[in-house]
PDB file of C-alpha atoms in Angstrom:
ATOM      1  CA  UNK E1080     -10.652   8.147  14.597  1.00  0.00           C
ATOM      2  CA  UNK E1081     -13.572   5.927  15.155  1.00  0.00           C
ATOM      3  CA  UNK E1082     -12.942   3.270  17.809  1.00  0.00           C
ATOM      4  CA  UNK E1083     -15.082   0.973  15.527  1.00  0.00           C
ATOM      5  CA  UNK E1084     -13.095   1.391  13.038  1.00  0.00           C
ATOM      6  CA  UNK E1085     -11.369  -1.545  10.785  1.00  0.00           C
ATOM      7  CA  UNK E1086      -8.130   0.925  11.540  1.00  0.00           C
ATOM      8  CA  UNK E1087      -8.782   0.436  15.485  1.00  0.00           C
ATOM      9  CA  UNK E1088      -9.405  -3.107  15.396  1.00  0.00           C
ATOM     10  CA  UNK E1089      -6.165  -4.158  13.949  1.00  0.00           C
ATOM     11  CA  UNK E1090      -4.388  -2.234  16.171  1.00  0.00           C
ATOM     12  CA  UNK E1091      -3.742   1.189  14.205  1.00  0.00           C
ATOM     13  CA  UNK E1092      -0.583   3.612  13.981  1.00  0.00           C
ATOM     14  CA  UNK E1093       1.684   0.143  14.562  1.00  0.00           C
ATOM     15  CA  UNK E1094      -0.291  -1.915  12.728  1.00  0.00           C
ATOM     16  CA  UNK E1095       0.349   0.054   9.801  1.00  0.00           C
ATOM     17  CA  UNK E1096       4.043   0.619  10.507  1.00  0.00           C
ATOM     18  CA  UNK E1097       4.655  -2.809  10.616  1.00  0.00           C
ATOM     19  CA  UNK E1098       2.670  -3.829   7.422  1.00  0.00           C
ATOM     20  CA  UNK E1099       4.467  -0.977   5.367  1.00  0.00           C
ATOM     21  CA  UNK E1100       7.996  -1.646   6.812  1.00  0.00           C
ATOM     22  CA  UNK E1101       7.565  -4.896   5.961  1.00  0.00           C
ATOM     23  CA  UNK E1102       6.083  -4.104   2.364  1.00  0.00           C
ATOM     24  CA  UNK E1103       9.456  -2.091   1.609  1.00  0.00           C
ATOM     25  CA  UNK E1104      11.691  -4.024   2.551  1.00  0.00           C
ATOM     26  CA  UNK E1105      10.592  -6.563  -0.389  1.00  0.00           C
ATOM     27  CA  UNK E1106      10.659  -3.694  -2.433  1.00  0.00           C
ATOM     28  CA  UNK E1107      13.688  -2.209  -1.503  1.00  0.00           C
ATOM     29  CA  UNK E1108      15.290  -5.311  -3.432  1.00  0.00           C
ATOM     30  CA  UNK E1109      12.750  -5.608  -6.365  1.00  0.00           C
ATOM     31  CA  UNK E1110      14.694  -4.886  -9.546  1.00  0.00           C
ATOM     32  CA  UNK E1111      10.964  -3.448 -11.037  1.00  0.00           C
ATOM     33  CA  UNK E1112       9.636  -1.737  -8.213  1.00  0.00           C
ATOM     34  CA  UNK E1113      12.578   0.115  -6.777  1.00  0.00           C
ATOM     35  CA  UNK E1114      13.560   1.868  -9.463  1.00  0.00           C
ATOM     36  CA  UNK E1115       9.668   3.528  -9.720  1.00  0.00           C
ATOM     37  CA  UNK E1116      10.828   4.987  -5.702  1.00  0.00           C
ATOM     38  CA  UNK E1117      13.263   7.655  -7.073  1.00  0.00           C
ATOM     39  CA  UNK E1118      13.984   9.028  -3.281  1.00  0.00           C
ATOM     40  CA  UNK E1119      17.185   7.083  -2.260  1.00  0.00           C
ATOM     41  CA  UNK E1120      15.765   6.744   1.070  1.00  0.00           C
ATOM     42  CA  UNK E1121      12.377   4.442   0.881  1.00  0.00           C
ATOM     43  CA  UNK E1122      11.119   6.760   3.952  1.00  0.00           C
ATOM     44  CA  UNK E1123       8.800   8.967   2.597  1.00  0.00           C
ATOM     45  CA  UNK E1124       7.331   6.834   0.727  1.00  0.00           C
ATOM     46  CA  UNK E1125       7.161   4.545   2.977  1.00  0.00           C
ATOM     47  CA  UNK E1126       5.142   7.540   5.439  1.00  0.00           C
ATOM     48  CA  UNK E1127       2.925   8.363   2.461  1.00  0.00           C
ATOM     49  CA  UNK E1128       1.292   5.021   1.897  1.00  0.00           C
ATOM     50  CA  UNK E1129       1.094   4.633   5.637  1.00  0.00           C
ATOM     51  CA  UNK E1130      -0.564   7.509   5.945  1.00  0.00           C
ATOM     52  CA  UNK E1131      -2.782   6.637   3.014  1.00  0.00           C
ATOM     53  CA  UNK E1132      -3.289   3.027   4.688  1.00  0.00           C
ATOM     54  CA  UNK E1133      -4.150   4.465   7.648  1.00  0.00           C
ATOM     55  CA  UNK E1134      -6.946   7.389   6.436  1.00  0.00           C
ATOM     56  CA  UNK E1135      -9.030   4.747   4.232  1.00  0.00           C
ATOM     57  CA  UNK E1136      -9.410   2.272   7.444  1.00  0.00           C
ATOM     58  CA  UNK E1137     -10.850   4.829   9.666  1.00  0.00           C
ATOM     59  CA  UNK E1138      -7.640   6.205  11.538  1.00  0.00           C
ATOM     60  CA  UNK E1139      -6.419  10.063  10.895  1.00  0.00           C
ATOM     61  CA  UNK E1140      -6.974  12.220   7.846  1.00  0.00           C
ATOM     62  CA  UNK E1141      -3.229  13.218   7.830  1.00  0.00           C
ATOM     63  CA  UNK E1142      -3.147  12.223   4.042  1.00  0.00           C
ATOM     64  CA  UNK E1143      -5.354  14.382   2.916  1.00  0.00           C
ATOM     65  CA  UNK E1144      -5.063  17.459   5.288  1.00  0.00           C
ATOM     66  CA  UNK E1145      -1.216  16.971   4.038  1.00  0.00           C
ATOM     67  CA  UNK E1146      -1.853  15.947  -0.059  1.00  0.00           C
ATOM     68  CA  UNK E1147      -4.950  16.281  -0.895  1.00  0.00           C
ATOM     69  CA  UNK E1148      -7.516  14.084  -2.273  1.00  0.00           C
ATOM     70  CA  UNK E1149      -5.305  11.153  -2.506  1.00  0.00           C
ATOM     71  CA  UNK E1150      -6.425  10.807  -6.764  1.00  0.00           C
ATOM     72  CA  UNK E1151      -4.124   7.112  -6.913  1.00  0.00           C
ATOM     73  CA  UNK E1152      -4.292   6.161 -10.515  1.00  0.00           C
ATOM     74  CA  UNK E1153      -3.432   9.883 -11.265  1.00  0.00           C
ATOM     75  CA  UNK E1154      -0.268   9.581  -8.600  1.00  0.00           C
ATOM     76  CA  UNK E1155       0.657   6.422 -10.253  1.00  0.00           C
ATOM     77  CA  UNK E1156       0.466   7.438 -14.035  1.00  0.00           C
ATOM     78  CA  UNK E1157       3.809   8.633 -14.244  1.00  0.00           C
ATOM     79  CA  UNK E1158       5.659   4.896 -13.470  1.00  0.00           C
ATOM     80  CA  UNK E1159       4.837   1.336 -16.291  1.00  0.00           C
ATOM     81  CA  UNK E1160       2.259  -0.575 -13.820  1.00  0.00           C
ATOM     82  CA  UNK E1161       2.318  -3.655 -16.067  1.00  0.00           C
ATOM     83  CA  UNK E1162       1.295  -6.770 -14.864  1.00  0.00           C
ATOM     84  CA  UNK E1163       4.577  -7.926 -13.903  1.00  0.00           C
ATOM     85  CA  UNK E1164       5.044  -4.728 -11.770  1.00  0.00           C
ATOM     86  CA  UNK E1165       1.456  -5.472 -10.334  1.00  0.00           C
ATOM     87  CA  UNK E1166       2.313  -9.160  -9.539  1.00  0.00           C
ATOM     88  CA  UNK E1167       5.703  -7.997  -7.623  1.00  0.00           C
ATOM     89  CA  UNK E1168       3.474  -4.858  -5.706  1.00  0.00           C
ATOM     90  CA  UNK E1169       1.196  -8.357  -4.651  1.00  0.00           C
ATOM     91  CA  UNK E1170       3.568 -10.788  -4.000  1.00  0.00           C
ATOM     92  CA  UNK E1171       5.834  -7.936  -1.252  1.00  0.00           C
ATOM     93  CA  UNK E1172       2.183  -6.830   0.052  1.00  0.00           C
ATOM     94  CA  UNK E1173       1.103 -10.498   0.365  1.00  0.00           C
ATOM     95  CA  UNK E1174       4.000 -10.953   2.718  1.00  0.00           C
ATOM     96  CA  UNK E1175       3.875  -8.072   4.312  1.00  0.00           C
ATOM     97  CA  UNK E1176       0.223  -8.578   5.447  1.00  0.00           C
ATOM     98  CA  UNK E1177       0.400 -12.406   5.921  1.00  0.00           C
ATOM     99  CA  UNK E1178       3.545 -10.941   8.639  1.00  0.00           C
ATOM    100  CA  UNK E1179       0.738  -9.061  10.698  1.00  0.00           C
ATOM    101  CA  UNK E1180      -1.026 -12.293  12.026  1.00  0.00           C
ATOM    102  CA  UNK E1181      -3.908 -11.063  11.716  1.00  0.00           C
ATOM    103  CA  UNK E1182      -7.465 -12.572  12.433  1.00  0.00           C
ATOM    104  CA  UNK E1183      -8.943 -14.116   9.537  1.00  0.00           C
ATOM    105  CA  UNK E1184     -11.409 -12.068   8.664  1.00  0.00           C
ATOM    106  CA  UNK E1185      -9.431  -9.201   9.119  1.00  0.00           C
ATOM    107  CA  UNK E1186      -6.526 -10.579   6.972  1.00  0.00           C
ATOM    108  CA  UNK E1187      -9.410 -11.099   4.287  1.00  0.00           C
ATOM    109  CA  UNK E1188     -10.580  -7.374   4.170  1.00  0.00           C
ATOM    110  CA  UNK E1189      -7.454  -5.871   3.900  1.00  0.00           C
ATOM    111  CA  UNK E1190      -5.918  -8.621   1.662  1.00  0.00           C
ATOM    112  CA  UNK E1191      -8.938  -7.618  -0.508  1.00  0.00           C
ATOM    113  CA  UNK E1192      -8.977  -4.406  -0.903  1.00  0.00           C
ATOM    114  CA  UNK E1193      -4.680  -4.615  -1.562  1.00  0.00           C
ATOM    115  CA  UNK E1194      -5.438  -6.837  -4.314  1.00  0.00           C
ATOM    116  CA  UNK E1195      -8.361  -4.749  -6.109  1.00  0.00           C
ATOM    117  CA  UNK E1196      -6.335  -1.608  -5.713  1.00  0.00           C
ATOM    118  CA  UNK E1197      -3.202  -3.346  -7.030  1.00  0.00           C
ATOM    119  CA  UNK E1198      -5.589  -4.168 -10.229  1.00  0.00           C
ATOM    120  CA  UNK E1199      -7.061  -1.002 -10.527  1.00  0.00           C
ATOM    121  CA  UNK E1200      -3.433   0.164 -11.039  1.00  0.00           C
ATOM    122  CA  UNK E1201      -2.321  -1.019 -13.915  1.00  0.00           C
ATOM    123  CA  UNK E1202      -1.922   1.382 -16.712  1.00  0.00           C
ATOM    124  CA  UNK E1203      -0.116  -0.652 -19.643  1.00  0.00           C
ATOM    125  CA  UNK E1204       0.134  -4.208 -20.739  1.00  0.00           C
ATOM    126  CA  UNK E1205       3.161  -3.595 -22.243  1.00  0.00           C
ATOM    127  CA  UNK E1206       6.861  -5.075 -20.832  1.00  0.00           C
TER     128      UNK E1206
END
């Protein structure tokens, strides 16, 4: 891990916790999103996209040394990401990071890059 990194400067490993804990517990109530989790316990999920979160700002490679190339639209294919489903991801995320308190410009690069990967989901337009 870089000290310069965008991972260090928000604070890292509990950063990410916190933003991703507080991402699933919106979802854990979403009537659209939680049935796409099919693990009863949130969990590993929950570990996964930490440990995605956490590998694309600069902290450890644990993602890939432990899946791989980390290939999102392909991971995703399998569940309807319809706009509605996209909106919901947004609107738990949007919480979730606005829950950091963040500095802005930090806030704005990682609210960002949620929101064009949330895009680049979506797979079908249909309901």
């Amino acid at each position: 891990m870089r000290s310069d990194s965008f991972y260090a400067a928000i604070g890292g490993h509990e950063t990410f916790v916190r933003l991703v804990d507080e991402f699933y517990r919106g979802v854990a109530d979403d009537p659209v999103l939680r049935p796409m989790y099919p693990e009863q316990d949130l969990g590993p999920a929950a570990e996964r996209l930490t440990l995605f979160l956490e590998q694309y700002w600069g902290g450890p490679t644990t993602y890939s040394d432990e899946r791989g190339h980390p290939r999102l639209r392909m991971r995703h294919a399998p569940f309807k990401v319809n706009p509605d489903a996209r909106d919901r991801w947004l609107l738990h995320m949007r919480a979730a990071v606005d829950s950091l308190d963040l500095a802005p410009i930090h806030h704005a690069e990682l609210w960002d890059y949620l929101e064009r990967a949330a895009h680049s989901m979506l797979n079908t337009f249909d309901d």
